[in-house]
Coordinates of C-alpha atoms in Angstrom, one line a residue:
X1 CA 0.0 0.0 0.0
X2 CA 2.3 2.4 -1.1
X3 CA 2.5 4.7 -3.8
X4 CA 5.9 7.0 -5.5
X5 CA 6.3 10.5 -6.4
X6 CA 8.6 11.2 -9.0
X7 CA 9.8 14.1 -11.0
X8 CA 9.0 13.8 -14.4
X9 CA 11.4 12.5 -16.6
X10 CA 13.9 14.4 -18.8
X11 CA 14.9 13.6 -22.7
X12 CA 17.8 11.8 -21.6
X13 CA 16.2 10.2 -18.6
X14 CA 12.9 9.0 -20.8
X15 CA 15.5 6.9 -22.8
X16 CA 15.2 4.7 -19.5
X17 CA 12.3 3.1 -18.7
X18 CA 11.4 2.4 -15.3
X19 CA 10.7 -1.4 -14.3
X20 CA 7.2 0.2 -13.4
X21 CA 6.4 0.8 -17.1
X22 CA 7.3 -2.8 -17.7
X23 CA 4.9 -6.0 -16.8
X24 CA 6.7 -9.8 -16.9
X25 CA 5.1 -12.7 -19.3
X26 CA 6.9 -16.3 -18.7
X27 CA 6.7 -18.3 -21.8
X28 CA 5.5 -21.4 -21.9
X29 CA 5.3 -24.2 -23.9
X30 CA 3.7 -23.9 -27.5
X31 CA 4.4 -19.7 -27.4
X32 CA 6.1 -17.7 -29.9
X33 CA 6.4 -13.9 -30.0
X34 CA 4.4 -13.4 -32.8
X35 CA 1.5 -15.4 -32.0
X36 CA 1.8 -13.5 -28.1
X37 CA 2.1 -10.0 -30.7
X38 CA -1.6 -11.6 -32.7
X39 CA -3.4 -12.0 -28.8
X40 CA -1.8 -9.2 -26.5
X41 CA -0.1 -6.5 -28.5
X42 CA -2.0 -3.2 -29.9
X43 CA -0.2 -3.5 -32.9
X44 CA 1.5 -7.5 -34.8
X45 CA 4.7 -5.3 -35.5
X46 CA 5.0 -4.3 -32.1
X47 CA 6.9 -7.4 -31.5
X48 CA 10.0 -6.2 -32.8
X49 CA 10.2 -3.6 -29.7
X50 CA 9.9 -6.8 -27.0
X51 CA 12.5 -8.9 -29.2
X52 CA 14.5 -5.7 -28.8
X53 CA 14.3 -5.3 -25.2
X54 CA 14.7 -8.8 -24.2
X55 CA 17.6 -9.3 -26.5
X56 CA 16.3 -12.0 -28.6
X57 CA 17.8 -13.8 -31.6
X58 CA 14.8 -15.5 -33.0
X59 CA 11.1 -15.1 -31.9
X60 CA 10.0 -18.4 -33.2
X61 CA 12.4 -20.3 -30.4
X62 CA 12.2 -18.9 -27.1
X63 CA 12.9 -20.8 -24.3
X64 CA 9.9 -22.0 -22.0
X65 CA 10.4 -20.3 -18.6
X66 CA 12.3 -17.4 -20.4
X67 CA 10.7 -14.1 -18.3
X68 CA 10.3 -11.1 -20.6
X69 CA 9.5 -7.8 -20.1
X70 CA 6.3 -5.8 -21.7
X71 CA 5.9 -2.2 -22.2
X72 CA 3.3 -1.7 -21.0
X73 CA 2.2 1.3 -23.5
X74 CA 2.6 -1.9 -26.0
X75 CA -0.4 -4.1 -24.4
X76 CA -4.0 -4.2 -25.8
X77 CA -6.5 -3.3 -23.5
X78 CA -10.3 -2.4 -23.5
X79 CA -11.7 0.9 -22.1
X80 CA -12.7 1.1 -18.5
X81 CA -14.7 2.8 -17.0
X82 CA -15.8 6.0 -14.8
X83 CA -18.5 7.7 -13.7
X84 CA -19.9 10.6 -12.4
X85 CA -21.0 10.3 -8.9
X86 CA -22.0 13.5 -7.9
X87 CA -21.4 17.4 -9.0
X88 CA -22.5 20.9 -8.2
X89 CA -22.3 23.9 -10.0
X90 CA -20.7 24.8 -12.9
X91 CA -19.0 21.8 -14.2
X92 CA -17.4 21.3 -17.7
X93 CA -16.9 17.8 -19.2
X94 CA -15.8 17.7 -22.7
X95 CA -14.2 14.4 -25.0
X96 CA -12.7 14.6 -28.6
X97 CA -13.3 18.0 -28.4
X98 CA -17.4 17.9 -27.9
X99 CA -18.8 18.4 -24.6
X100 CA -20.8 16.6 -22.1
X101 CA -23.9 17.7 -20.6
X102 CA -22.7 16.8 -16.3
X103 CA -25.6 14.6 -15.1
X104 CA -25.2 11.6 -12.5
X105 CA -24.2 8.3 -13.9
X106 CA -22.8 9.9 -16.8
X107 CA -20.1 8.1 -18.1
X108 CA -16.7 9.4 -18.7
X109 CA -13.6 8.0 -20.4
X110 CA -10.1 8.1 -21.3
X111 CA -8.9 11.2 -22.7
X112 CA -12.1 13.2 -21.6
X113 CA -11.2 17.4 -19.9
X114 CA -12.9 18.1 -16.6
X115 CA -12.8 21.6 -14.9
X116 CA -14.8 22.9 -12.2
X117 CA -15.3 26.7 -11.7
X118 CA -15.7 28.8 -8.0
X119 CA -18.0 27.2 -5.6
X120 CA -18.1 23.6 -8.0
X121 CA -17.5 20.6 -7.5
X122 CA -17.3 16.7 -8.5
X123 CA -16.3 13.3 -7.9
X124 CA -15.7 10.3 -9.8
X125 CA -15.8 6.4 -9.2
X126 CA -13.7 4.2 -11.5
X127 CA -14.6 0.8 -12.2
X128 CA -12.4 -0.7 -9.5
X129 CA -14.1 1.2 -7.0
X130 CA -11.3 4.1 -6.1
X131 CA -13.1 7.9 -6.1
X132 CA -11.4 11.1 -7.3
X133 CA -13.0 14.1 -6.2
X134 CA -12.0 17.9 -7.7
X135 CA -13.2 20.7 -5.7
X136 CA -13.1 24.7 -7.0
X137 CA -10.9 26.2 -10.0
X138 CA -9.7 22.5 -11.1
X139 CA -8.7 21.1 -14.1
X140 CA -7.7 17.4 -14.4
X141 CA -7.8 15.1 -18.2
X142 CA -8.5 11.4 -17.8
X143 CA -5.0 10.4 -19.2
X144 CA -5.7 6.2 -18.8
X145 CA -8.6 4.4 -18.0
X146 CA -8.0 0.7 -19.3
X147 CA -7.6 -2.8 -18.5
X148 CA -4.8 -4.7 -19.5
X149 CA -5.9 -7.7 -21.1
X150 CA -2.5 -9.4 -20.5
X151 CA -2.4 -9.0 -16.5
X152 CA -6.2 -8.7 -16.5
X153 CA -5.4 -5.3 -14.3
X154 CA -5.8 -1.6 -14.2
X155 CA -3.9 1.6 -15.9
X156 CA -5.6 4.6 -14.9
X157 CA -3.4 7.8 -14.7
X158 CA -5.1 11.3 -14.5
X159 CA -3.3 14.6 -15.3
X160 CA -3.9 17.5 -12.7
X161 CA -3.6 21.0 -14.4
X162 CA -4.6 23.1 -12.0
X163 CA -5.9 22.9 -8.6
X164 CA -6.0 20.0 -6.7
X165 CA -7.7 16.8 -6.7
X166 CA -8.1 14.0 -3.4
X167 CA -7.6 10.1 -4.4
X168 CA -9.2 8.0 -2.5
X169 CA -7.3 4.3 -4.0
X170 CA -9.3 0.9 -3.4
X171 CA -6.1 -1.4 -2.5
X172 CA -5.2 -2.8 -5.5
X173 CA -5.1 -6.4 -6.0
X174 CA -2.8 -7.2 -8.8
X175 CA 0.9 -6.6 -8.8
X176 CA 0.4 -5.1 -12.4
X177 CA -2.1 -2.7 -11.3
X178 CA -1.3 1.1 -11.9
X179 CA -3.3 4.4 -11.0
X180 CA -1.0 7.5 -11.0
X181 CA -1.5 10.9 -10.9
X182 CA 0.7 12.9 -12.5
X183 CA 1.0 17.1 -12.8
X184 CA 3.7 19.2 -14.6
X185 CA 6.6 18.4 -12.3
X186 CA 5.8 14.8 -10.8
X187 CA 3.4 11.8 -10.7
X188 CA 2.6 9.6 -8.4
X189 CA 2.2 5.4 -8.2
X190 CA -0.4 4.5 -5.6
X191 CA -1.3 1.3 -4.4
X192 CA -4.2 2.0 -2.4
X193 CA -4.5 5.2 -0.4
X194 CA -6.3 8.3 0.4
X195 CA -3.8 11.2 -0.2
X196 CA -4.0 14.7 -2.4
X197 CA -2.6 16.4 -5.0
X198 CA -2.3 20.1 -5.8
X199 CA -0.5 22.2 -8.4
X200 CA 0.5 25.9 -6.7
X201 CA -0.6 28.5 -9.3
X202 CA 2.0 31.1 -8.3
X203 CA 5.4 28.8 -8.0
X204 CA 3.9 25.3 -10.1
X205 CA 5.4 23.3 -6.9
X206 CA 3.3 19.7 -6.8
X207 CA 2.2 19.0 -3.5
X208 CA 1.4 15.4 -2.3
X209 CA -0.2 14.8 1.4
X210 CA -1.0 11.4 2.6
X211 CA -3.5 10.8 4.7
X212 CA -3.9 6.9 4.6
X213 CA -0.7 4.8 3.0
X214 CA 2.4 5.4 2.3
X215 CA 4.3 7.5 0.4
X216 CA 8.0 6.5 -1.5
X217 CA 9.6 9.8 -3.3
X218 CA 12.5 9.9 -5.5
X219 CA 14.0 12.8 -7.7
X220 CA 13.6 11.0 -10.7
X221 CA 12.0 8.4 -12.3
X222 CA 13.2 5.3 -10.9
X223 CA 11.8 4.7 -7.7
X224 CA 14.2 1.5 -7.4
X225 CA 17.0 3.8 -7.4
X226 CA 19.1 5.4 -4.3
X227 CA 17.5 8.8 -2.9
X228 CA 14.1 7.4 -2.3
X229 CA 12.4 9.0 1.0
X230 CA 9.5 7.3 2.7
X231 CA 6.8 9.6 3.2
X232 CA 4.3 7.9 5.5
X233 CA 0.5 9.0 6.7
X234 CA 0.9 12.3 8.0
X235 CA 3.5 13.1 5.8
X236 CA 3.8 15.1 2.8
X237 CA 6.1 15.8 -0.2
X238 CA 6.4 18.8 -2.7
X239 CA 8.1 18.7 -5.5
X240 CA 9.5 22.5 -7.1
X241 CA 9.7 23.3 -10.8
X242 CA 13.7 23.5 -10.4
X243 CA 13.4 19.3 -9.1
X244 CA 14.0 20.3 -5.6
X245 CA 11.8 17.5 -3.2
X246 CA 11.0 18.8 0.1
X247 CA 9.0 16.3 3.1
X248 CA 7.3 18.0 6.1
X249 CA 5.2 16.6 8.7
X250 CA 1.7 17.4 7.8
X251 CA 0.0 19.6 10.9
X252 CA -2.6 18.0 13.3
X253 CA -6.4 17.9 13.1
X254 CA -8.2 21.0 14.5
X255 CA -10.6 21.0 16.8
X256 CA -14.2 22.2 16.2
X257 CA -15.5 24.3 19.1
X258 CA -18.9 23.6 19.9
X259 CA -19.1 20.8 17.5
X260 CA -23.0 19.9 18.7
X261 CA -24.2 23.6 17.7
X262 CA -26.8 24.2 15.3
X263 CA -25.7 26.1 11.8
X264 CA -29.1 28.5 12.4
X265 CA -27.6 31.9 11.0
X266 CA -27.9 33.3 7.7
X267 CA -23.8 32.2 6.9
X268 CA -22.6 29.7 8.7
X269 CA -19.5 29.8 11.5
X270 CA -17.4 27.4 12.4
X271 CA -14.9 28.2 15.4
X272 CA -11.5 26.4 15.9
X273 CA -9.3 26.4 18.9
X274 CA -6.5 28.4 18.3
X275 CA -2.8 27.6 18.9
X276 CA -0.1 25.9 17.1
X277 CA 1.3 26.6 14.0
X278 CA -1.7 27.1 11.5
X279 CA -1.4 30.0 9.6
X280 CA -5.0 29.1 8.2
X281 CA -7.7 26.6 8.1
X282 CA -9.8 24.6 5.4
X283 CA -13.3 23.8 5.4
X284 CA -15.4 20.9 3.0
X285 CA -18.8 20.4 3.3
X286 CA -21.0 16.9 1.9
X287 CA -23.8 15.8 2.7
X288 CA -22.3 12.2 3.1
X289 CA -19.5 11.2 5.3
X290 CA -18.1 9.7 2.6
X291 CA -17.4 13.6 1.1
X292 CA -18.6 12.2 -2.1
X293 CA -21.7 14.9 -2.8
X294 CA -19.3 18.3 -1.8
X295 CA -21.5 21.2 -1.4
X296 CA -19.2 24.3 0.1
X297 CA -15.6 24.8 1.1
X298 CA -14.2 28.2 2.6
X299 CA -10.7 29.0 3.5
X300 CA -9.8 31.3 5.8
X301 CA -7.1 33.0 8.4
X302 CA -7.3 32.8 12.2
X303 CA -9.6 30.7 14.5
X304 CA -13.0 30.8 12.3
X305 CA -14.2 30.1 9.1
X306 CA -17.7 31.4 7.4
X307 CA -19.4 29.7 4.6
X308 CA -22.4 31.3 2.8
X309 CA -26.3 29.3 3.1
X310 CA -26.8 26.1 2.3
X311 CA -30.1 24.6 2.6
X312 CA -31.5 23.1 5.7
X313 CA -30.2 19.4 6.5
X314 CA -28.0 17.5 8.3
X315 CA -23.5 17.5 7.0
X316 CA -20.8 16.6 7.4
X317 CA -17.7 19.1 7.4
X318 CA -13.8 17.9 7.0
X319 CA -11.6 20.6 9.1
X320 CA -7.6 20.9 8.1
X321 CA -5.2 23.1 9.0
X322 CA -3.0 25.0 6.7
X323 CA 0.9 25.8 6.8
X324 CA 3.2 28.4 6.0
X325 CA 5.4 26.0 3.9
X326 CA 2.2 25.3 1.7
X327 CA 1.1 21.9 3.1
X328 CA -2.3 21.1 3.9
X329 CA -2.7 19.3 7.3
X330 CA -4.8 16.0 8.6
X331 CA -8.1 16.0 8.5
X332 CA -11.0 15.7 11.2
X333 CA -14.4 15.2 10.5
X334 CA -17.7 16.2 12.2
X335 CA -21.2 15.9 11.5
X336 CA -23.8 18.8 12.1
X337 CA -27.3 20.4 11.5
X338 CA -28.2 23.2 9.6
X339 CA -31.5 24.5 10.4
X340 CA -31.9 28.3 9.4
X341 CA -33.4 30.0 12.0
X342 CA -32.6 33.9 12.2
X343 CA -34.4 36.7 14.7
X344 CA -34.3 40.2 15.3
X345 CA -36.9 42.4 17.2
X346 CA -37.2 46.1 17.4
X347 CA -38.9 48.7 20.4
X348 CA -40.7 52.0 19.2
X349 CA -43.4 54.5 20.7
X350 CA -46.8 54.6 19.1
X351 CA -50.1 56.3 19.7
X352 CA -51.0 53.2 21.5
X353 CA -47.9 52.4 23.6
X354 CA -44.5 51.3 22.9
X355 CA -44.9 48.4 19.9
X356 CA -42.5 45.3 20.2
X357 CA -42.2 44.3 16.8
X358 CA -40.2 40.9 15.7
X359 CA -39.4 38.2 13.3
X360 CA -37.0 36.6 11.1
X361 CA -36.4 33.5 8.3
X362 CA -36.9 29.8 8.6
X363 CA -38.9 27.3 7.7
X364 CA -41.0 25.4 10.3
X365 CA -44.1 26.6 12.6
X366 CA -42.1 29.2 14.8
X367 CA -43.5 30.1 18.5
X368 CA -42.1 33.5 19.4
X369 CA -41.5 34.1 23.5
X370 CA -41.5 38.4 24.8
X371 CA -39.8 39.1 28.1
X372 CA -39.6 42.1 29.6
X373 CA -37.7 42.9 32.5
X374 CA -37.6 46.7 34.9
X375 CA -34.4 48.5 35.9
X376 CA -32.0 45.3 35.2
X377 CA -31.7 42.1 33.3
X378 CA -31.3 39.8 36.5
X379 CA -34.5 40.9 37.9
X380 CA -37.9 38.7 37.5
X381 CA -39.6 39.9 34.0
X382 CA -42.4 41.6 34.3
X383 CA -43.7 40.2 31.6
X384 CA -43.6 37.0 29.8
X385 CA -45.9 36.2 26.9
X386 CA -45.0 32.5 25.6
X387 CA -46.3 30.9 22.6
X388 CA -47.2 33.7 20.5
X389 CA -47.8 32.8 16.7
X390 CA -47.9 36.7 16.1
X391 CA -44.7 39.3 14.8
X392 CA -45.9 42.1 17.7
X393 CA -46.9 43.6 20.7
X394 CA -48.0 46.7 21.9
X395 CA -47.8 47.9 25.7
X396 CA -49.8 50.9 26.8
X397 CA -49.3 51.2 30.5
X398 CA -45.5 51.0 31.0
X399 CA -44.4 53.2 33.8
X400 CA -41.3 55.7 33.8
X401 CA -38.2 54.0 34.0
X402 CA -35.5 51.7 32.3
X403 CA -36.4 48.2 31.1
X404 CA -34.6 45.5 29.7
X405 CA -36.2 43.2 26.8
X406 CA -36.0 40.3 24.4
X407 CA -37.3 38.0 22.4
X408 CA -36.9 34.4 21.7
X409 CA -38.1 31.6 19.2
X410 CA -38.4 27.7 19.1
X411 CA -38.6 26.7 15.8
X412 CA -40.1 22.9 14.8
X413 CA -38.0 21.4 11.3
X414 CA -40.1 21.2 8.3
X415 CA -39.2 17.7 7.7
X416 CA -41.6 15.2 9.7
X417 CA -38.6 12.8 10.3
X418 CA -36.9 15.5 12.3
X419 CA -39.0 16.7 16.1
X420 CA -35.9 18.1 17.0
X421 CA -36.5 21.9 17.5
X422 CA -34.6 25.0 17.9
X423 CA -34.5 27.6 20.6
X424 CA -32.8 30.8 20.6
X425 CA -32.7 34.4 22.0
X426 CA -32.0 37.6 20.9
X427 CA -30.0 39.7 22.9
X428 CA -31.4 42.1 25.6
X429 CA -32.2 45.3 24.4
X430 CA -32.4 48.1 27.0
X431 CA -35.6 50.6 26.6
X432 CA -36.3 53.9 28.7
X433 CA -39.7 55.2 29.2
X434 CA -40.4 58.7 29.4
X435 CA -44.3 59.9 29.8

């Protein structure tokens, strides 16, 4: 369970393929090269390039047992497959140059564009059960999607362009089984993981964080050679235009203050305990804790994070911290309700009296609860109207002096599955009467 990051190759170093861009075939008895060409090459001729690379005289007599080594770019393979899980906003798709109208299920394949613009997102499963997911201002291609008919295993390799992407890797089962990521400095070998991937706009530094796995890096494009550095969960790599590789340990989870509260405002606030080393945090939002369906992410300095509405239900947010040397940190997840629920009240003379006036947005049967209190707000109210289904009330017999007032609300969800109801105050107001 472990996957490489490696600078991409040079001219001179392409020359050189890596035993990873090889897969072994053992003759047996009754083969010859050009009848394995006829079953398992993309093209007859392609034979030549194997008797080439395995340094043999005559492809009608090999010996049985003899191991060879495939390029793999060489083998014959039918399309796999992905699909679209889930997606918000705006979303482009496009293959062979026509595009794709997003909808769920859709299927996408090799060599297919996908960008997602602000406040968008997707994800992906592939065939073998692994989900890639893009949040805002991405741009990834499907570079592979196949299955190797020869090893009966996977080749999936997606280029990142711009932004980031997360990988969530079934465990592969095969030995032969590839799915890489690769962006224009590095790409990485993973055998089942959950780790991410970002491209840095200003300096084009490739960033790779691992969350579950393990993590080999080289600077080059050999992971069996010397250099290699182990870069574990909790552990991250970047790799800089210029082919420096730098690891740093990845910073802890945050922690959610007040993780039980109810997302009832107009924009929703999350606070985090301050401390440490975070020079900012990182919000996602899904409604499943499998952060499949992404429906809001916010970044932001300090100790909170805002995210505008979102409608009522019940999320799941994924909290990391961010570093000054560009990493992002590991994650911790919470689940939460959002229930909009927002109240104000106002005091004013009238010809009547002095008119309490309230009200606010959400959706649900509200009950709205006046208290009044004289001279300070630790003194018995004098009054204390629960229940009332009505926006105001108007006093006419208040006597001179200072009072103290508020107004409160408990709010029952809209959706019959859900008795659990909200209750909140407004802040005392302070009101002097003068007849």
């Amino acid at each position: 369970m472990a996957f490489g990051l490696v600078l991409a190759p040079t001219e001179a170093s392409a020359q050189k393929k890596s035993n990873a861009d090889q897969v072994p075939y053992v003759f047996e008895r009754g083969d010859t090269l050009i009848d394995f060409a006829d079953k398992y090459l993309r093209k007859r001729s392609d034979y030549f390039a194997v008797q080439r690379i395995n340094h043999i005289a005559d492809p009608r007599k090999i010996s049985i047992g003899k191991r060879l080594r495939i390029p793999v770019k060489l083998l014959k393979y039918r399309p796999s497959e992905a699909s679209l899980s889930a997606f918000r906003g705006a979303v482009a798709i496009s293959s062979g140059g026509r595009n794709m109208t997003p909808s769920v299920g859709l299927d996408i394949g090799e060599g297919s564009k996908i960008s997602t613009a602000a406040r968008s997102f997707l994800t992906l499963r592939l065939e073998d059960g692994s989900k890639v997911s893009l949040p805002s201002n991405s741009r990834v291609r499907i570079s592979r999607l196949r299955h190797i008919l020869l090893t009966d295993s996977i080749d999936y390799e997606i280029a990142v362009d711009k932004g980031r992407i997360r990988s969530k890797v079934a465990p592969l089962k095969k030995k032969a089984d590839r799915y890489r990521v690769r962006t224009p400095v590095a790409v990485s070998a993973v055998r089942g993981t959950d780790y991410r991937t970002r491209v840095d706009e200003a300096s084009g530094t490739a960033f790779s964080e691992t969350v579950e796995g393990e993590v080999i890096v080289a600077a080059g494009e050999d992971l069996n050679k010397g250099g290699a550095i182990s870069v574990p969960a909790g552990t991250g790599a970047a790799a800089a235009v210029g082919g420096k590789l730098a690891k740093a340990e990845l910073l802890s989870p945050p922690e959610l203050l007040d993780p039980a509260k109810v997302q009832s405002e107009s924009e929703l606030r999350f606070a985090l305990a301050s401390g440490g080393s975070a020079i900012g945090h990182r919000i996602i939002i899904a409604s499943d804790a499998g952060f499949v369906d992404v429906v809001a992410e916010a970044q932001g300095q300090g100790s909170g994070i805002q995210i505008p509405a979102i409608p009522n239900g019940r999320y799941f947010a994924k909290m990391t911290a961010l570093s000054a040397d560009g990493f992002e940190g590991m994650p911790a997840a919470y689940s939460f309700k959002r229930q909009l629920s927002t109240l104000g009240g106002s005091a004013d003379a009238g010809d009547f009296g002095y008119r309490f006036k309230w009200g606010g947005k959400g959706e649900g049967q509200r009950f709205y609860r006046l208290q009044i209190l004289k001279d300070s707000k630790t003194t018995v109210p004098i009054v204390d109207e629960a229940g009332l289904m009505h926006s105001a009330v108007t006093l006419s017999d208040l006597a001179d002096g200072d009072y103290f007032w508020r107004v409160g609300v408990i709010q029952l969800s809209s959706d019959q599955t859900d008795h659990e109801a909200i209750e909140q105050w407004t802040d005392f107001e302070k009101l002097t009467v003068t007849n």
